[in-house]
Amino acid sequence: MNPSTPKVLYQEANPYGSFTAFLEDDGRTIYLYLQSHNNPEWPMKTLWVRNLIDAPDARLDEDFDAGLAPVLTKSEITDSNAQTSLTEDQIHFIWSEEGDGVALFVDEELQAYLPSWSGIKGIHGYAKFAKEEAPTASPLGDPENGVIAERVRANRKFWESVAEKDHWKKAQKLRLDFLESKLGKHEKYWSADGGKYPSLGIASFLPKEFPGIKIFSTIGMSVQNQPSIELYHKDYENFSRIELVFAIQLLKDSEDKSETWIQHVLGEMVKFPWNTGIWFGHSHTIQNPRKDPDQLYLDFNWFVLRNVTDEIEQGSKDSLPNLHGLITENGKRANFLVLTPIATEERICFMREGSAKFWETWKKEGYSFSHDSERRMLEF
């Protein structure tokens, strides 16, 4: 085969429909690639799988000049002889729960693992036939035992569990029952998944504990881990599963317009982590896709996220809805992140002064977890 006309042996999108993995044969090598559909800033990930030619003693400069995928050398692989290509019926992918990593099985054997941290600190991923650290592959180790094998088994178990017939019914009930135990019976419920995986909903509440405040919460985001959080958070397992919350102060003697925009805000954000590979956490900011019809002094163009679950468990004395104690299917907590609308000028101060100063000023001004459409600018 001419190296200039590579052949895609197999390709598959993840269950979220946001990333595609494909195996490519260029006549010299087979590589596993992973690309994002929705995030142009997410770089293509690459992982060497095998050589299709006898391994050279050294790579040729001409190959790099021609933009060819690197062949691994004799010292870098377990067998220097050329291997055969693969057929589609030999190939099977198991996706990571987060959707941004993938394991390659060939004839039911784990032969490569492209993780979420591919591309960081020189790591591309792990391949069965890599003998030592190479530019585009690291040794996989025992495909049946060890950390990688355990991760892949856990991912397989996750996908098997969500494929069970009554999985969503149970997951939905767990979350709705929890919210109703904290906020009272839900007022309305909307489906928010568009008929595609993952199953998601939004519910609204009028809690007696907070008269005049209406609370909206997503239902189902916490069924699966967020992508990429492991790369940034040491204790990531306790922060990987989230639900988004929007609380608003209803205006006295005015029509309730909250349902003209808030569930749409949540609906546009509910799949964001899995669509983009970007996680939500405390003090993250994100643009507000909708206008508050009742805003008086400020244009609330941004949100800053507030992890009220973690605040409560850290002993916060603030008046907050008691949104902690929900344990998800993997035995880890669900984190409820409140969307706090802020103006562009406030976000500039937030970015300049830092999150600690922002929240200190926020609380000093007497602002709470609920959105006040008529509030004035924070003074830093």
Phi, psi and omega in degrees: 000139177289125181302340181279352179236072181296155182241130175279117182279326183195142173216153184202137174273150177291166183299340178276350181072023188246338178228147176237134173251142176212148176261132183234133178250118179253015180090342180244324184218166164240129178237148172259129181239149177225127182227151179271144175275329195244344186245100183294342179273355181274114186287147175301134177260144183225147179211124174294139179246314178195158171271145175251003174231162175302137184292133178280167175289330180208154177284149182268136177300328181297328178296316179295318180297328181274357179075023181279149176297135184297133169278139176276147187271172183305319184286346187261351185233162185282334180220120185280352180283153178298140176253163180279159175286182183242157174248158186302324183288348177274343195259136176215134178254142165238119183278151171293155177306323183282343177087001182247021175212157184209143175253139178256123173251135175240119183050046176072007178251133176293119182240346178201149178221117177255106188270175179296335181269012175303136180092356180255131179054037175079002180271124175262325183154194191230132184229143183302320188267006174277129183265329180215173180300123180236167183302330184231017177194149174238159181298137179282326186082201182293118181289351182255339185223164179102180188297314183294315179301321179294320177299314182295319177297319179297321178295317178301316180297321179299311183293327175294322182292318182286344178276350179296146189303317186258016184300309183295321179301316179292316181296318179298315181296318179304314184284319180291320176299318179298311182297321180290332176289339181258327190239359184089174182303137181290147181276312181218160179221136178235140169285140185230016185255354180063022179078009181240154178295143358276155177292133185212151176216175176222135178233151177242152185219152171236082187292133179297330182293336181232076182299140180084003180242133177250133184241130175249140177221142170289156178231109173120346177301326184280008175288331183230150178294147171285149176284156169068352182297330180301333183283344188236345187235120182299315182263048193298329184296333178276358182232001187285335185250127188223161162229147178263141182231139173231121178244134183227140174279119179285135182284136180290143177058028179226154177294138177285109180258007188301325184281357175278349184213328190290315179293335176289321175302309181296322180296328180278345181256346193296333179252004186307312182302317184280335177285331188244343187079016182246130185267158175258135176207177182302132178071011169287150176243149179210147181293145177273118183280355184230156178263136173287115184293344181256005182299138188250304184257333189237148168267112183274083186271351185224162168238147165242135185271142181231120181275092183286333177299311181293321178300314181297316182288341174272002175092026180301140178262001180293154176281102184230150172297141189282060185269068171213156180108358177277115178259126185274180186298337180266009178085002179255160185284154167269135178256124179265116182255118181274130175279118181251109182291135178223158178278162179302319180296323178291324178293323177300315177295321178301313182292327182281316186270337181098161186293322182299316179294321180299308183293327175299314179293319179304311182288326178297325178285352179085013179282149185246200180282345185262148182279130175251108183299337185255012182288163180258173183297139170298143176249109182275000000 
